[in-house]
Amino acid sequence: MAYDLLIKNGLVVDGSGMPAFRGDVGVRNGKIAEIGKLSGPATRTVDASGLAVSPGFIDNHAHYDGQVTWDPLCTFSPQHGSTTVIFGNCSLALAPVRPGKEHRTAEFLSYVEAIPMEVLNTIDVDWETIPQYMDKLDKTLGVNAGTLIGHTPVRHYVMGDECQKRAATEDEIKAMQDVVRDALTAGALGLSLSRQKGHFDPQGVPIPALWADDKEIFALADVLRELSTGTIQVGGGVDQELKDGMMARLAEATGRTVVYNNLSQTVRNPDKWKAHMARVDETVAQGIKAYPMCSPNRVTQNFTMHNCQVFRGLPTWHPILLATDEEKLRAYSDPVVRRKLHEEAVERKGDISGANGFSKTWWDYMWVNQPALKKNEPLRFKTIGEIAKLQGKRVIDAFLDLVVEENLDTMFLQAENNIDDEAMTKILTYPNAIVGLGDGGAHVQFHGGYGYTTRLLGEWVRERKVLSLEQAIRKLTFESASTFGIHDRGMLRPGLAADIVLFDPKTVKAGEESVVHDFPGGGWRIKEAAVGIHMTIVNGQVLLEDGKHTGALPGRVIRNSWYHEHRN
């Protein structure tokens, strides 16, 4: 057989979890044609000696909804080996949208996911419905893209400003069901919801999805049952599952897979991951398909008080965080205001139920990463708690005195989640959790989490030997594909789509972070470098070679099983 692309002499890790083997992979017409010891002619032959050859990774939790409109590669996910990205998570998306409501719809995504509005405002929104948005993307994509139906824009589309004031009426629920049905029959991969109490709009009001009652949520989810297609994704689902079993109830009521955020270790509640794991064991034993996501990333963030997410949801802090820099400085300098800030963030007095960005002793997990003034260089890498003791001050004064003195420019580092190696080992090897949560496209000025793929292979496979290479590849490919109903990729098998990544198992890792100014309007973001990824192949075409774009745009919108059965 003649091939378009022939990959020779690689270590084939096929995504099944079976042992890797030496072999060749032949690609023809965008699909894997043959695997074995191949000798047919090829338009291009790649020598993969010393490299692993695996299915392309599936970046299963991203927020590229806006970025994909100007960046068809959804950088930097493919640089880290991802050939498919899934966005529209946590109830947030940019469709559907009423004409004239584009700014408001974008605000929900912007504030929750920390994507600057000045960047999102550059988007030419020439769609209204979800099918129109999907069709627009399908024309020019570098990676494959799967879209989820965001409950927040659906609610706003149907209810207008009432979506953040009250429960929906029967007619409004039916109208929302129609929107969900239209999107599913156009191929959307599922429905995304949010139960995350810390998700606010820029005005400090909970996002529309959080105003929905169980009746509305289950009615929308029932459309997936009706069509027997799609996955349900829930942002902040863990607390709701531990409280009343909502994730399991959704899965049981609809027969669909439910994935939710998230199984993780946190100093905010040290034993919560154990209780969560025990709960999942119970539901899985009952045959219920409700699985948490987990991440190999150490969840850290660099930030300045120009743009801080840590104290969102605290009554006094929240409006200050939204204010101008001049107003911030005045507030942080005011002794009366500072007393209230101290009561909420340190003494934890008042209504702080909407805040979930910090632990009870957050000052022990927040460091000065980069002082703005040379005189403060001795404070570098000291925690706020250490500085308070050193200076004989209250925690709030040590923190805000530095913030004000350095004109909000101090770079802080917060690290409270996924920092216990023993807990992380148990979480990453837990068979009932889905590895992912890269959050690509979100929190763009805080961290670059899309490197979870190379971090899993570098730190947790090669360095710590927590997982075998075969186990890790299965988690990055087949398991995510199965979870989201993507049946034509996720493994290296003849007849499946030729989404392939070539990487060096001896060097692959997530590299250093840096700042790049490559967003529209001169906007900046954090770039996390990838090491050891040599080639990213999408639908049989080389998209990236040694990190450089070839110019090809072979990606497609990934559509659900109902669409393939009835429309394709």
Coordinates of C-alpha atoms in Angstrom, one line a residue:
M1 CA 0.0 0.0 0.0
A2 CA 1.1 3.6 -0.7
Y3 CA 1.0 6.0 2.2
D4 CA 0.7 9.8 2.5
L5 CA 2.8 9.6 5.6
L6 CA 4.9 6.7 6.9
I7 CA 6.3 6.8 10.5
K8 CA 9.1 4.3 10.8
N9 CA 10.9 2.6 13.7
G10 CA 9.0 4.2 16.6
L11 CA 7.9 2.9 20.0
V12 CA 4.2 2.6 19.4
V13 CA 2.1 3.3 22.5
D14 CA -1.3 2.8 21.0
G15 CA -3.5 4.2 23.7
S16 CA -5.0 0.9 24.8
G17 CA -2.8 0.5 27.8
M18 CA -1.3 -2.6 26.3
P19 CA 2.6 -2.9 26.2
A20 CA 4.4 -0.6 23.8
F21 CA 6.1 -2.2 20.8
R22 CA 8.5 -1.3 18.0
G23 CA 6.7 -0.7 14.7
D24 CA 5.7 1.5 11.9
V25 CA 2.5 3.5 11.3
G26 CA 1.1 4.2 7.8
V27 CA -1.3 7.1 7.2
R28 CA -3.5 7.5 4.2
N29 CA -6.4 9.9 3.5
G30 CA -6.3 11.3 7.0
K31 CA -6.7 7.9 8.7
I32 CA -4.4 5.3 10.1
A33 CA -4.0 2.7 7.3
E34 CA -1.7 0.1 8.7
I35 CA 0.5 -0.6 11.8
G36 CA 3.3 -3.1 11.7
K37 CA 6.6 -3.5 9.8
L38 CA 5.7 -1.5 6.7
S39 CA 7.6 -1.1 3.5
G40 CA 5.2 0.6 1.0
P41 CA 6.0 3.8 -0.8
A42 CA 5.1 7.1 1.0
T43 CA 4.9 10.8 0.1
R44 CA 6.8 11.5 3.3
T45 CA 8.7 9.1 5.5
V46 CA 9.6 10.1 9.1
D47 CA 12.2 8.2 11.0
A48 CA 10.9 7.9 14.6
S49 CA 13.9 6.1 16.0
G50 CA 14.2 6.9 19.7
L51 CA 10.7 8.4 19.8
A52 CA 7.4 7.3 21.1
V53 CA 4.5 7.3 18.7
S54 CA 1.1 7.7 20.3
P55 CA -2.4 9.0 19.6
G56 CA -2.7 12.7 19.8
F57 CA -3.7 13.9 23.3
I58 CA -7.2 15.1 24.0
D59 CA -7.2 18.4 26.0
N60 CA -10.5 17.7 27.6
H61 CA -11.1 20.9 29.7
A62 CA -10.3 24.1 27.9
H63 CA -11.7 27.6 27.5
Y64 CA -10.6 28.5 24.0
D65 CA -14.1 29.6 23.0
G66 CA -12.8 33.1 22.1
Q67 CA -9.2 32.4 21.3
V68 CA -10.0 29.9 18.6
T69 CA -11.6 32.6 16.5
W70 CA -8.2 34.3 16.0
D71 CA -5.9 31.4 16.9
P72 CA -7.0 28.2 15.0
L73 CA -4.2 26.2 16.6
C74 CA -5.5 27.0 20.2
T75 CA -1.9 27.5 21.3
F76 CA -0.2 26.2 23.3
S77 CA -2.1 22.9 23.6
P78 CA -0.8 21.3 20.3
Q79 CA 2.8 22.3 21.3
H80 CA 2.3 19.9 24.2
G81 CA 0.9 17.2 22.0
S82 CA -2.8 17.8 22.0
T83 CA -4.6 17.2 18.7
T84 CA -8.1 17.8 20.0
V85 CA -9.4 20.5 22.5
I86 CA -12.8 20.6 24.2
F87 CA -14.2 23.9 25.3
G88 CA -17.4 25.4 26.5
N89 CA -16.8 24.0 30.0
C90 CA -18.1 25.2 33.4
S91 CA -21.4 26.5 31.8
L92 CA -19.4 29.2 29.9
A93 CA -19.3 29.8 26.1
L94 CA -19.8 32.5 23.5
A95 CA -22.9 31.0 21.9
P96 CA -25.8 31.4 21.8
V97 CA -25.9 35.1 21.8
R98 CA -28.6 37.7 21.0
P99 CA -27.5 40.5 18.6
G100 CA -26.4 43.4 20.7
K101 CA -25.7 41.1 23.8
E102 CA -22.2 40.0 22.7
H103 CA -20.4 42.1 25.3
R104 CA -22.5 40.8 28.2
T105 CA -22.1 37.2 27.1
A106 CA -18.4 37.6 26.9
E107 CA -18.3 39.2 30.4
F108 CA -19.4 35.9 32.0
L109 CA -16.5 34.0 30.3
S110 CA -14.1 36.9 30.9
Y111 CA -14.5 37.3 34.6
V112 CA -14.8 33.7 35.6
E113 CA -11.9 32.4 33.5
A114 CA -9.7 35.5 33.7
I115 CA -9.6 36.3 30.0
P116 CA -9.2 40.1 29.5
M117 CA -12.3 41.8 28.1
E118 CA -10.1 44.1 25.9
V119 CA -9.0 40.9 24.1
L120 CA -12.5 39.4 23.8
N121 CA -13.9 42.7 22.6
T122 CA -11.8 42.3 19.4
I123 CA -13.8 39.3 18.3
D124 CA -16.1 39.8 15.3
V125 CA -19.2 37.9 16.5
D126 CA -20.9 37.0 13.3
W127 CA -23.0 34.1 14.8
E128 CA -26.1 33.8 17.0
T129 CA -26.7 30.1 17.5
I130 CA -24.5 27.3 18.6
P131 CA -24.7 25.5 15.3
Q132 CA -23.7 28.7 13.5
Y133 CA -20.7 29.1 15.9
M134 CA -19.6 25.5 15.2
D135 CA -19.9 25.9 11.5
K136 CA -17.8 29.0 11.6
L137 CA -15.0 27.2 13.4
D138 CA -15.1 24.2 11.1
K139 CA -13.8 26.3 8.2
T140 CA -10.3 27.1 9.6
L141 CA -9.0 24.9 12.4
G142 CA -5.5 23.7 13.1
V143 CA -6.5 21.3 15.9
N144 CA -9.7 19.4 16.2
A145 CA -12.3 21.3 18.4
G146 CA -15.2 19.9 20.4
T147 CA -17.8 22.2 21.8
L148 CA -20.0 21.9 24.9
I149 CA -23.3 23.7 25.3
G150 CA -22.8 26.3 28.0
H151 CA -25.8 26.7 30.4
T152 CA -24.9 30.3 31.3
P153 CA -25.2 31.7 27.7
V154 CA -28.3 29.5 27.1
R155 CA -30.0 30.9 30.1
H156 CA -29.0 34.5 29.2
Y157 CA -30.2 33.9 25.6
V158 CA -33.6 32.8 26.7
M159 CA -34.2 34.9 29.8
G160 CA -32.3 38.1 29.2
D161 CA -31.4 40.0 32.4
E162 CA -33.9 37.9 34.3
C163 CA -31.4 35.0 34.1
Q164 CA -29.6 36.4 37.2
K165 CA -32.7 37.2 39.2
R166 CA -35.0 34.1 39.5
A167 CA -35.9 30.6 38.6
A168 CA -37.0 29.9 35.1
T169 CA -40.7 29.4 34.1
E170 CA -41.9 26.2 32.4
D171 CA -41.9 28.0 29.0
E172 CA -38.4 29.3 29.6
I173 CA -37.2 25.8 30.4
K174 CA -38.8 24.5 27.2
A175 CA -37.1 27.2 25.2
M176 CA -33.8 26.3 26.8
Q177 CA -34.4 22.7 26.0
D178 CA -34.9 23.7 22.3
V179 CA -31.6 25.5 22.3
V180 CA -29.9 22.4 23.8
R181 CA -31.6 20.1 21.3
D182 CA -30.6 22.2 18.3
A183 CA -27.0 22.3 19.4
L184 CA -26.9 18.5 20.1
T185 CA -28.4 17.7 16.7
A186 CA -25.7 19.9 15.1
G187 CA -23.0 17.8 16.9
A188 CA -22.2 19.5 20.2
L189 CA -20.4 17.1 22.5
G190 CA -22.6 17.7 25.5
L191 CA -23.9 20.1 28.1
S192 CA -21.9 22.0 30.6
L193 CA -23.2 23.3 33.9
S194 CA -21.8 25.0 37.0
R195 CA -22.4 24.5 40.7
Q196 CA -19.3 26.6 41.6
K197 CA -20.3 29.2 44.2
G198 CA -17.2 31.3 43.4
H199 CA -18.2 31.9 39.8
F200 CA -19.3 35.6 39.5
D201 CA -19.8 38.1 36.7
P202 CA -17.7 41.4 36.8
Q203 CA -20.4 43.0 39.0
G204 CA -20.1 40.4 41.7
V205 CA -23.4 38.6 40.9
P206 CA -23.4 34.8 40.5
I207 CA -23.3 33.7 36.9
P208 CA -26.7 32.7 35.3
A209 CA -26.1 28.9 35.6
L210 CA -26.0 29.2 39.4
W211 CA -29.5 30.6 39.5
A212 CA -31.0 27.4 38.0
D213 CA -32.8 25.0 40.3
D214 CA -32.7 21.2 40.1
K215 CA -35.8 21.1 37.9
E216 CA -34.2 23.2 35.2
I217 CA -30.9 21.4 35.4
F218 CA -32.4 18.0 35.0
A219 CA -34.8 19.2 32.3
L220 CA -31.9 20.4 30.2
A221 CA -29.9 17.2 30.9
D222 CA -32.9 15.1 29.8
V223 CA -32.4 16.3 26.2
L224 CA -29.2 14.3 26.2
R225 CA -31.2 11.2 27.4
E226 CA -33.8 11.9 24.7
L227 CA -31.2 11.9 21.9
S228 CA -28.9 9.3 23.6
T229 CA -25.9 11.4 23.0
G230 CA -23.5 13.8 24.7
T231 CA -21.6 14.1 28.0
I232 CA -22.5 16.3 30.9
Q233 CA -19.7 18.4 32.4
V234 CA -20.1 20.3 35.7
G235 CA -17.8 23.0 37.0
G236 CA -17.6 22.8 40.8
G237 CA -19.5 19.6 41.0
V238 CA -17.5 18.0 43.8
D239 CA -19.2 19.9 46.7
Q240 CA -22.7 19.3 45.2
E241 CA -21.9 15.6 44.8
L242 CA -20.7 15.3 48.4
K243 CA -23.7 17.3 49.6
D244 CA -26.6 15.6 47.8
G245 CA -25.2 13.3 45.1
M246 CA -26.2 15.5 42.2
M247 CA -23.5 14.2 39.9
A248 CA -24.6 10.6 40.4
R249 CA -28.3 11.6 40.1
L250 CA -27.7 13.3 36.8
A251 CA -25.9 10.3 35.4
E252 CA -28.5 7.9 36.7
A253 CA -31.4 10.0 35.4
T254 CA -30.0 10.5 31.9
G255 CA -27.8 7.4 31.3
R256 CA -25.1 9.8 30.2
T257 CA -21.5 10.2 31.4
V258 CA -21.1 13.0 33.9
V259 CA -17.6 14.5 34.5
Y260 CA -17.0 17.2 37.0
N261 CA -14.4 19.3 38.8
N262 CA -12.6 17.9 40.6
L263 CA -10.6 15.4 42.6
S264 CA -7.7 17.2 44.1
Q265 CA -5.6 17.7 47.2
T266 CA -5.9 21.0 48.9
V267 CA -4.6 22.5 52.1
R268 CA -8.0 24.2 52.4
N269 CA -9.5 20.9 53.3
P270 CA -6.8 18.3 53.7
D271 CA -8.9 15.1 53.8
K272 CA -11.6 16.1 51.3
W273 CA -10.0 14.1 48.5
K274 CA -10.3 10.9 50.6
A275 CA -13.9 11.5 51.3
H276 CA -14.5 12.3 47.6
M277 CA -12.7 9.2 46.5
A278 CA -14.8 7.0 48.8
R279 CA -18.0 8.6 47.4
V280 CA -16.9 7.9 43.8
D281 CA -16.2 4.3 44.8
E282 CA -19.7 3.9 46.0
T283 CA -21.3 5.3 42.8
V284 CA -19.1 3.4 40.5
A285 CA -19.9 0.2 42.3
Q286 CA -23.6 0.9 41.5
G287 CA -22.8 1.2 37.8
I288 CA -23.2 5.0 37.7
K289 CA -21.1 6.9 35.3
A290 CA -20.2 10.0 37.3
Y291 CA -16.4 10.7 37.3
P292 CA -14.3 13.5 38.7
M293 CA -11.5 15.1 36.7
C294 CA -8.0 15.4 38.2
S295 CA -4.8 17.1 37.1
P296 CA -1.1 16.3 37.4
N297 CA -0.5 20.0 37.7
R298 CA 0.6 21.7 40.9
V299 CA -2.1 24.4 41.0
T300 CA -0.1 27.6 41.4
Q301 CA -0.7 31.1 40.2
N302 CA 1.5 34.2 39.9
F303 CA -0.4 37.4 40.3
T304 CA -0.2 41.0 41.3
M305 CA -2.9 43.0 43.0
H306 CA -3.6 44.8 39.7
N307 CA -5.4 41.6 38.8
C308 CA -6.1 39.2 41.7
Q309 CA -8.6 36.3 41.9
V310 CA -7.7 35.0 45.4
F311 CA -10.1 37.1 47.4
R312 CA -13.1 37.2 45.0
G313 CA -16.4 36.7 46.7
L314 CA -15.5 38.4 50.0
P315 CA -18.0 41.3 50.5
T316 CA -15.5 44.1 51.0
W317 CA -12.7 42.7 48.9
H318 CA -14.8 42.0 45.8
P319 CA -15.7 45.5 44.7
I320 CA -12.2 46.7 45.4
L321 CA -10.7 44.0 43.1
L322 CA -13.0 45.3 40.4
A323 CA -12.0 49.0 40.9
T324 CA -9.4 51.1 39.2
D325 CA -5.8 50.9 40.4
E326 CA -6.1 54.3 42.0
E327 CA -9.2 53.2 43.9
K328 CA -7.5 50.0 45.0
L329 CA -4.6 51.9 46.4
R330 CA -6.8 54.2 48.3
A331 CA -8.9 51.3 49.8
Y332 CA -5.8 49.2 50.8
S333 CA -4.4 52.3 52.5
D334 CA -7.5 53.2 54.4
P335 CA -7.3 51.8 58.1
V336 CA -11.1 51.5 58.3
V337 CA -11.3 49.5 55.0
R338 CA -8.3 47.5 56.0
R339 CA -10.0 46.4 59.2
K340 CA -12.9 45.0 57.2
L341 CA -10.4 43.3 54.9
H342 CA -8.7 41.7 57.9
E343 CA -12.0 40.5 59.4
E344 CA -13.0 38.8 56.2
A345 CA -9.7 37.3 54.9
V346 CA -7.9 36.6 58.2
E347 CA -10.6 36.3 60.9
R348 CA -13.1 34.8 58.4
K349 CA -16.0 36.9 59.8
G350 CA -19.2 37.8 58.0
D351 CA -20.6 36.1 54.9
I352 CA -17.6 34.6 53.2
S353 CA -19.6 31.6 51.6
G354 CA -19.0 33.0 48.1
A355 CA -15.2 32.9 48.5
N356 CA -13.2 29.7 47.8
G357 CA -9.8 31.0 46.6
F358 CA -7.8 30.7 49.7
S359 CA -7.3 28.5 52.8
K360 CA -7.7 29.4 56.5
T361 CA -4.0 30.1 56.7
W362 CA -3.5 31.4 53.2
W363 CA -0.5 33.6 54.4
D364 CA 1.5 30.4 54.8
Y365 CA 0.9 29.4 51.1
M366 CA 1.4 32.8 49.5
W367 CA 5.0 33.9 48.7
V368 CA 6.6 37.1 47.4
N369 CA 7.9 35.8 44.1
Q370 CA 9.3 39.0 42.7
P371 CA 9.4 42.4 44.6
A372 CA 9.1 45.5 42.5
L373 CA 11.5 47.5 44.5
K374 CA 15.2 46.6 45.0
K375 CA 15.0 47.5 48.7
N376 CA 12.5 44.7 49.1
E377 CA 14.6 42.0 47.5
P378 CA 15.2 40.3 50.9
L379 CA 11.5 39.5 51.0
R380 CA 11.7 37.3 47.8
F381 CA 10.5 33.7 48.4
K382 CA 9.3 34.5 51.9
T383 CA 5.6 33.8 52.7
I384 CA 3.3 36.6 53.9
G385 CA 3.2 34.8 57.3
E386 CA 7.0 34.9 57.5
I387 CA 7.1 38.6 56.6
A388 CA 4.4 39.4 59.2
K389 CA 6.5 37.8 61.9
L390 CA 9.7 39.4 60.7
Q391 CA 8.1 42.9 60.7
G392 CA 6.0 42.4 63.8
K393 CA 2.8 43.2 62.0
R394 CA -0.6 41.7 61.4
V395 CA -0.8 39.5 58.4
I396 CA -3.1 41.9 56.6
D397 CA -0.7 44.8 57.3
A398 CA 2.4 43.0 56.1
F399 CA 0.6 42.1 52.9
L400 CA -1.1 45.3 52.1
D401 CA 1.8 47.6 53.2
L402 CA 3.9 45.9 50.6
V403 CA 1.2 46.0 48.0
V404 CA 0.7 49.8 48.5
E405 CA 4.5 50.5 48.8
E406 CA 5.1 48.8 45.5
N407 CA 2.1 50.3 43.7
L408 CA 0.4 46.9 43.2
D409 CA 3.4 45.7 41.2
T410 CA 4.6 43.0 43.6
M411 CA 4.5 39.5 42.0
F412 CA 3.0 37.0 44.4
L413 CA 2.9 33.2 44.1
Q414 CA 0.0 31.2 45.6
A415 CA 0.3 27.4 45.9
E416 CA -2.4 25.6 47.9
N417 CA -3.6 22.7 45.7
N418 CA -2.0 19.5 44.5
I419 CA 1.2 20.0 46.6
D420 CA 1.1 16.7 48.6
D421 CA 3.1 14.1 46.6
E422 CA 1.6 11.1 48.4
A423 CA -2.0 12.4 47.8
M424 CA -1.2 13.2 44.2
T425 CA 0.2 9.7 43.6
K426 CA -3.1 8.1 44.8
I427 CA -5.2 10.6 42.8
L428 CA -3.3 10.1 39.5
T429 CA -3.5 6.4 39.8
Y430 CA -7.2 6.3 40.8
P431 CA -9.0 4.4 38.1
N432 CA -12.3 6.3 38.5
A433 CA -10.9 9.8 37.7
I434 CA -10.3 11.4 34.3
V435 CA -6.9 13.1 33.9
G436 CA -7.2 16.6 32.4
L437 CA -8.3 20.1 33.6
G438 CA -5.6 21.9 31.6
D439 CA -7.8 25.1 31.5
G440 CA -6.1 26.2 28.2
G441 CA -7.3 29.6 27.1
A442 CA -8.3 30.6 30.7
H443 CA -6.4 32.4 33.5
V444 CA -4.0 33.5 30.7
Q445 CA -2.1 36.0 32.8
F446 CA -1.7 33.6 35.8
H447 CA -0.5 30.2 34.5
G448 CA -0.4 27.9 31.5
G449 CA -2.0 24.7 32.6
Y450 CA -2.3 23.1 29.1
G451 CA 1.2 21.6 29.9
Y452 CA -0.5 19.0 32.0
T453 CA 0.1 16.5 29.2
T454 CA 3.9 16.9 29.1
R455 CA 4.0 17.2 32.9
L456 CA 2.3 13.9 33.4
L457 CA 4.8 12.2 31.0
G458 CA 7.8 14.0 32.4
E459 CA 7.3 14.3 36.2
W460 CA 4.8 11.5 37.0
V461 CA 6.0 8.9 34.5
R462 CA 9.7 9.3 33.9
E463 CA 10.8 11.0 37.1
R464 CA 8.5 9.7 39.8
K465 CA 7.5 6.4 38.1
V466 CA 4.0 6.7 39.5
L467 CA 2.5 5.6 36.1
S468 CA 3.9 3.5 33.3
L469 CA 4.2 5.2 29.9
E470 CA 1.3 3.0 28.6
Q471 CA -1.0 3.9 31.5
A472 CA -0.3 7.6 31.1
I473 CA -0.9 7.6 27.3
R474 CA -4.2 5.8 27.8
K475 CA -5.3 8.4 30.3
L476 CA -4.4 11.3 27.9
T477 CA -6.1 9.7 24.9
F478 CA -8.5 6.7 25.0
E479 CA -10.1 7.5 28.3
S480 CA -10.8 11.2 27.4
A481 CA -12.1 10.1 24.0
S482 CA -14.4 7.6 25.5
T483 CA -15.6 10.0 28.2
F484 CA -16.7 12.5 25.6
G485 CA -18.1 10.1 23.1
I486 CA -15.3 10.6 20.5
H487 CA -15.2 7.1 18.9
D488 CA -13.1 7.8 15.8
R489 CA -9.8 8.7 17.6
G490 CA -8.0 8.3 20.9
M491 CA -6.2 5.1 19.8
L492 CA -3.8 4.0 17.1
R493 CA -5.9 1.6 15.1
P494 CA -6.4 1.1 11.4
G495 CA -9.5 3.1 10.3
L496 CA -9.3 5.6 13.0
A497 CA -8.3 9.3 12.5
A498 CA -4.6 9.8 12.2
D499 CA -4.2 12.1 15.2
I500 CA -0.6 11.3 16.3
V501 CA 2.1 12.8 18.4
L502 CA 5.8 11.9 18.3
F503 CA 7.7 12.6 21.5
D504 CA 10.9 11.7 23.2
P505 CA 10.1 9.8 26.4
K506 CA 13.6 10.5 27.8
T507 CA 13.2 14.3 27.6
V508 CA 9.5 15.2 27.4
K509 CA 8.3 17.7 30.1
A510 CA 6.6 21.0 30.7
G511 CA 9.2 23.7 30.4
E512 CA 9.6 27.2 31.8
E513 CA 6.9 29.8 31.8
S514 CA 7.4 33.2 30.1
V515 CA 5.3 36.2 29.1
V516 CA 4.4 36.7 25.4
H517 CA 2.6 39.6 23.8
D518 CA 0.7 37.8 21.1
F519 CA -3.0 38.4 21.9
P520 CA -5.1 40.9 19.8
G521 CA -4.7 44.5 20.8
G522 CA -1.2 43.8 22.2
G523 CA -2.6 41.7 25.0
W524 CA -0.2 39.4 26.9
R525 CA -0.3 36.0 28.4
I526 CA 1.7 33.3 30.1
K527 CA 3.4 30.7 27.8
E528 CA 4.4 27.4 29.1
A529 CA 7.1 25.8 27.0
A530 CA 7.0 22.2 25.8
V531 CA 10.1 20.0 25.8
G532 CA 10.5 16.8 23.9
I533 CA 7.5 17.0 21.5
H534 CA 8.8 16.5 18.0
M535 CA 5.7 16.3 15.8
T536 CA 2.0 16.9 16.2
I537 CA -0.1 15.3 13.4
V538 CA -3.8 16.2 13.0
N539 CA -6.0 14.1 10.6
G540 CA -2.9 12.8 8.8
Q541 CA -1.3 16.2 8.3
V542 CA 1.7 17.5 10.2
L543 CA 0.5 20.5 12.1
L544 CA 3.7 21.2 14.2
E545 CA 7.2 20.0 13.6
D546 CA 9.7 20.7 16.5
G547 CA 7.2 23.2 17.8
K548 CA 6.9 25.2 14.5
H549 CA 3.6 25.5 12.6
T550 CA 3.8 24.0 9.1
G551 CA 1.0 26.2 7.8
A552 CA -1.4 23.3 7.6
L553 CA -5.0 23.7 9.0
P554 CA -6.2 20.2 9.1
G555 CA -8.5 20.4 12.2
R556 CA -12.2 19.8 12.2
V557 CA -15.1 20.4 14.6
I558 CA -15.6 17.1 16.5
R559 CA -19.3 16.1 16.5
N560 CA -21.3 13.7 18.6
S561 CA -22.6 10.2 17.8
W562 CA -26.2 11.4 17.0
Y563 CA -24.8 13.7 14.3
H564 CA -22.7 11.0 12.7
E565 CA -25.7 8.6 12.8
H566 CA -28.3 11.0 11.4
R567 CA -26.6 13.7 9.5
N568 CA -23.2 12.4 8.3

